[in-house]
Amino acid sequence: MTVRAAVMPGPGMPIEIRELADPELRPGSVLLDTLASEVCGTDVHLWRGRLAGVPYPIVPGHVSVGRVAETRGVHADALGAPLRLGDVVTFYDVHGTCGDCYHCLVASRPNRCPSRRVYGITYSADDGPLGGWSEAIHLLPGVRILRLPDGVDPDDVIGGGCGLFTGFAAVERAGIALGDTVLVQGTGPVGLAAAAFAALRGAGAVLAIGAPAARLDLARRLGADDTIDVVDTAPPERDAWVAERTGGRGVDVVIEATGSPDAIPEGLGHLRDGGTYVVAGHYTDAGDVAINPHAMVNRKHARILGQWGTEFRHVSRALALLGKHAERLPFRDVIGRRYPLEGAQTALEDVAALRVTKAVISP
Amino acid sequence: MTVRAAVMPGPGMPIEIRELADPELRPGSVLLDTLASEVCGTDVHLWRGRLAGVPYPIVPGHVSVGRVAETRGVHADALGAPLRLGDVVTFYDVHGTCGDCYHCLVASRPNRCPSRRVYGITYSADDGPLGGWSEAIHLLPGVRILRLPDGVDPDDVIGGGCGLFTGFAAVERAGIALGDTVLVQGTGPVGLAAAAFAALRGAGAVLAIGAPAARLDLARRLGADDTIDVVDTAPPERDAWVAERTGGRGVDVVIEATGSPDAIPEGLGHLRDGGTYVVAGHYTDAGDVAINPHAMVNRKHARILGQWGTEFRHVSRALALLGKHAERLPFRDVIGRRYPLEGAQTALEDVAALRVTKAVISP
Amino acid sequence: MTVRAAVMPGPGMPIEIRELADPELRPGSVLLDTLASEVCGTDVHLWRGRLAGVPYPIVPGHVSVGRVAETRGVHADALGAPLRLGDVVTFYDVHGTCGDCYHCLVASRPNRCPSRRVYGITYSADDGPLGGWSEAIHLLPGVRILRLPDGVDPDDVIGGGCGLFTGFAAVERAGIALGDTVLVQGTGPVGLAAAAFAALRGAGAVLAIGAPAARLDLARRLGADDTIDVVDTAPPERDAWVAERTGGRGVDVVIEATGSPDAIPEGLGHLRDGGTYVVAGHYTDAGDVAINPHAMVNRKHARILGQWGTEFRHVSRALALLGKHAERLPFRDVIGRRYPLEGAQTALEDVAALRVTKAVISP
Amino acid sequence: MTVRAAVMPGPGMPIEIRELADPELRPGSVLLDTLASEVCGTDVHLWRGRLAGVPYPIVPGHVSVGRVAETRGVHADALGAPLRLGDVVTFYDVHGTCGDCYHCLVASRPNRCPSRRVYGITYSADDGPLGGWSEAIHLLPGVRILRLPDGVDPDDVIGGGCGLFTGFAAVERAGIALGDTVLVQGTGPVGLAAAAFAALRGAGAVLAIGAPAARLDLARRLGADDTIDVVDTAPPERDAWVAERTGGRGVDVVIEATGSPDAIPEGLGHLRDGGTYVVAGHYTDAGDVAINPHAMVNRKHARILGQWGTEFRHVSRALALLGKHAERLPFRDVIGRRYPLEGAQTALEDVAALRVTKAVISP
């Protein structure tokens, strides 16, 4: 018995379909039949070799949904809900946080723990199907499994993808107050989720800057009150647009989800004095940018927060809210196209070229 | 009757001694005989015309100590302590916060209220002696007066100067936890106060980067555990110095008090993942600097906070702690030289040339 | 010219209709033609003499809506929106906060400032129509006026009443995290608003304990996911009801809005370890209650927060959200009955007897 | 080979000396030769059978200092410092936190994790020397070991005992601001540590209420500015004493460390409006107490926080500060008397009768 998987042999090399050895389950393991796995910007970064320490060849795919096919003594999910064969689940791609290092023990920042492992990124294909671009996924003991809440369509999870959780984490970190005006820079998966959760958290207004028109439509459907196209406008027009909507003061909170260094000084310019700016879009190094410490930080009395990755509660709570507000959070509509395993290379190229917002592998 | 004062006629123009008309006290006014007033970096900025909207000619001097010479119905200081003729007091240079604007009412950020007035900066000499480089100072109704706590030498207040309060505010904003390792960048008045208050707040270690040797000595006497000379070392040496003292992790908190844009990326490099960076040294625009949003903010999960000006509690509490810890906080030693009113021009030039840490006008 | 008003002559004395002298407007004054004013539990407390220092006779009515009839040099509301004759406005009943005391200056707690005055409570009828049970209301200089946002029906403001703002403040103080399970104890005006704003802020579930059935219906329409009748159930049933909905752990946040001391130990029992409990319902002294410091506070690692009164931002932001979410926040439905000025006594008795949720005086 | 230990066979039964089987070390185990172990109030509670679920017989002693006698592949302490035979260490008595439950994963409250185990409390003597009243202590794999920092005398650690860490945690949880006035109720081990760390954190004044005179002396030596004897005074005298020292306002922060329910309403009475009250002294159930929700919580806008147990950072940072401030923190002076293993029963009785502040077992 083997498992078919789309394997990324190395940076710049074409994706190949390989037959992996059937995984050897251990006590505490769960085997999933994959229903869908996302193709996200990180996968493009992986393919371009922009992340350090990746053990190529790898099976990409960090956020996935599958059906429980086999378990070794696991009867409940990470929140204690009963787990049975056939259940549709997702899982937290990060695991293995040590609980022993300075970040885990003293600084309460497990997202910076050096031991954390991530499905689809830090495992070699030689270790088995430890990524979602595969017919089956081996969930090692300790991986946190979450049964999809009632009413949650697997497509909403995959349409949101990892951006769903990063956007949730950015909104939580921003500490939005009831009635705050929130600006989201960027309308990719992270920005869309940030706009949706900012609205859900009781923002007074959610503004979004992004492109193209279809994504701005999505932003509005997910909760943005107003949007502006970043391609069709110059910075002064966007300044005026924000000023008009905030009595000239700037917004209370900005969430950056662009990955473009230039967005930082522009966004700090949109922020009111004493406001909060969350940098959530720079997962990889896209270069430096000039800022003015006097005008943008000190005099503005700004609070600027980096948001790195996610913690388990971001995932579990985002899923729960997806269940509660299914009608208001149609993340399935973010899905642009579905690809079989054999189409993984095309999917990657489509995402790289921004031809689809969210590409999905359906093995 | 007239009042002699050192007046700054305009940017770049020499300081002149003028006789100002005797101030007309109103109900709620207090008149001080000036004991001492500081010359700080802001005065140099004023002289170079770097602050916008200054109504030259002005009487500089925002932090001052004086003796109560006359009052119009004022019998208590801002904390309710009895106030009598002859009492030695200081006062909060900021007043006139409106209590009505968005910053005062909604955002709880009165330090960004557009109505705030500042002694020695936002008043014209035509309005009377509303700055400390003067034989007498007219405290308008509503100016918050503070009797010096028992045991506080006026020289400790002036030696600390406005940097004492800004340093206090920066330490408060940093939210230092018991046992945190704190790095202070800069050993001018703000940096020295930040080092002193960080130590007082229970930091596990206080490190300071600055110059020259005499200021590093002062930093250690005020509470720094270890210092390094920024002139004698290159950035990699300072990186190694910080790494050695933090198990390679970087410090929990950095307080920037340099006014140099280059300090920002260097300081973010010294910060541990998940740490806090306070920008307190960029009161004026010293230009842009390139930062890397990925490595310095996002991946580092950093918290970067601008600290603009002070609020009243910073002043009242810094003074109270000066009273409690007189022996541990010898700010009088920061005073480099005293000048009569006629020496104000020389004082300004000495501060501009960094020839003295803190110059004092003793009218 | 005179102004007709319903006056409360003293504790326990029947409400009388009096003709008050036409108010003498000052620079900064605004005169309103009253559209509606609420009758709330506090008015019952006033009538029973339960508040200290009330300068009877008074014109009750602290939250009111009116039409601008006359102004003395006032051209904008408290947020800077233009103000014209005929505009429909409400106003913040609290004013006169000194900005000078320990609470205002040092502790950032203006809601505990001893100088604050409150319309309908701390003014004598001899000072004019400074309460809403009157044909006209004299807004003194400095009273913060708010034009109703577009789409906000005056009935939604009055239906919410002061409970709308107290409920908002309680939700803000609770610091609810996205996805938290929130329990509201009490379904009077404060509890209904707390349930509505908790839902609006992204709670994962909002539970409410209250009575009678009609108010539980209202709670569900305003945002509660589930309710239980406090009259029809005994404490163990409610314990079981909460436990079932929280995996036996208890809720993340409880907001108490009952005014009943017994609710406190019951509510602390419903709270999860490490959760937050906000006491918002004890505006007057309803007696003592026994708690167990070990089990309810220490071992539970609880956070218990008193919420006293409101600040201006609670009022302005609650109104703005009422404008944004008009369809989800039908507070007009809380109104039980309208009374003319002559019916004020009846209104008071109806509220005291809990015969109406919210009684409204329409002069 | 056997290990001699003082064993508590069951509630109310006399302590016995038993020979335990030599512990079987596993990979990751460390064996300590015990230098000293504390006898604290919890041990009295254990002896009286007041804690639920204790697997008698047990070897008491949760905070201990020992010398590394043997290791199985352990070369560093919990902070990464090298660990060698003969090193003097202490260890965090709590371990086994699961990292998987709601408290660990979602609520960030590992101190409420149901899986946590505690040396000297939750282990049976049948499992070996897993408590400090023993010649040797078996540190199981995963127990967090801390080498004593340079300059820290083992007697300072034991003199502080577990109260050192609980007091540290209470001070951290209080969120004391620079210059706050802090009142500590109780001058037992927790109260003494709270006073010391409050002073270290930059309190403006530290007041302590306790008894007898010797402990009040200790409180002042450790950092309290002023003390009052709780036995010699009635509540109104203490009210007056606090009022005099706070301009009649009450203190900013109270830390309760008495274990007496009556202290709660008294302490809330000493608190200023908007202040913070930490309940740290009710480790066991000492009964109920009546509080007034209106006056003590709601109108006071109070923040009341329970502090349950400690986390690792409290222990590691308290030790580090002990190293930095050895001269200011002479906790060794808290030690009242030393007992051999055979004196454990006497030690217990002395602590129960409050005849010693801190009793120490030196096997």
XYZ file of N, CA and C in Angstrom, chain A residues 78-79 98-102 105-108 142 144 311-313 316-317, chain D residues 78-79 98-102 105-108 142 144 311-313 316-317:
108
model
N -9.092 17.894 20.066
C -8.287 18.691 20.995
C -9.129 19.442 22.011
N -10.419 19.578 21.735
C -11.301 20.260 22.694
C -12.150 19.276 23.477
N 7.773 23.170 22.588
C 8.472 22.387 23.615
C 7.926 22.566 25.014
N 7.414 23.764 25.305
C 6.989 24.006 26.681
C 8.143 24.175 27.646
N 9.355 24.231 27.139
C 10.532 24.229 28.009
C 11.497 25.386 27.777
N 11.302 26.113 26.676
C 12.282 27.141 26.341
C 11.867 28.490 26.942
N 12.726 29.469 26.781
C 12.448 30.809 27.294
C 11.119 31.331 26.740
N 8.243 29.234 28.373
C 8.140 29.240 29.829
C 8.050 30.632 30.423
N 8.879 31.534 29.925
C 9.015 32.826 30.591
C 8.286 33.926 29.836
N 8.441 33.922 28.513
C 7.930 35.046 27.741
C 6.496 34.843 27.263
N 5.913 33.671 27.491
C 4.550 33.375 27.027
C 4.396 33.658 25.539
N -0.113 13.914 19.272
C 0.041 15.268 19.794
C -0.438 16.347 18.846
N -2.965 18.566 17.140
C -4.269 18.952 17.670
C -5.330 18.933 16.568
N -1.513 30.768 17.462
C -1.537 29.798 18.549
C -2.818 28.971 18.388
N -2.884 27.896 19.130
C -4.000 26.981 18.943
C -5.349 27.657 19.128
N -5.439 28.576 20.122
C -6.755 29.169 20.379
C -7.247 29.976 19.179
N -8.917 27.280 16.987
C -10.143 26.686 17.521
C -11.266 27.716 17.588
N -10.914 28.954 17.930
C -11.958 29.968 18.050
C -12.409 30.491 16.686
N 16.908 24.552 33.832
C 15.742 24.912 33.024
C 15.959 26.186 32.215
N 16.965 26.970 32.565
C 17.268 28.185 31.804
C 18.492 28.002 30.921
N -0.143 19.852 31.372
C -0.332 19.011 30.178
C -0.070 19.721 28.864
N -0.332 21.022 28.813
C -0.191 21.709 27.531
C -1.297 21.371 26.555
N -2.298 20.650 27.007
C -3.319 20.149 26.077
C -4.745 20.518 26.471
N -4.936 21.002 27.697
C -6.306 21.235 28.153
C -6.746 22.666 27.828
N -7.990 22.957 28.128
C -8.524 24.283 27.876
C -7.696 25.352 28.589
N -4.223 25.558 26.760
C -4.230 25.881 25.344
C -4.964 27.169 25.023
N -6.117 27.356 25.634
C -6.985 28.448 25.204
C -6.962 29.604 26.200
N -7.006 29.278 27.471
C -7.161 30.329 28.468
C -5.824 30.873 28.979
N -4.699 30.266 28.571
C -3.379 30.699 29.054
C -3.327 30.746 30.575
N 11.742 16.172 33.386
C 10.831 17.283 33.117
C 10.684 18.258 34.271
N 11.632 21.152 36.487
C 12.470 22.299 36.104
C 13.421 22.670 37.248
N 3.577 30.268 38.293
C 4.085 29.694 37.059
C 5.618 29.706 37.144
N 6.239 29.004 36.236
C 7.687 28.855 36.312
C 8.420 30.197 36.328
N 7.915 31.155 35.521
C 8.659 32.419 35.457
C 8.678 33.129 36.804
N 11.684 31.505 38.547
C 13.005 31.807 37.985
C 13.352 33.274 38.169
N 12.367 34.136 38.045
C 12.654 35.563 38.163
C 12.814 35.988 39.619
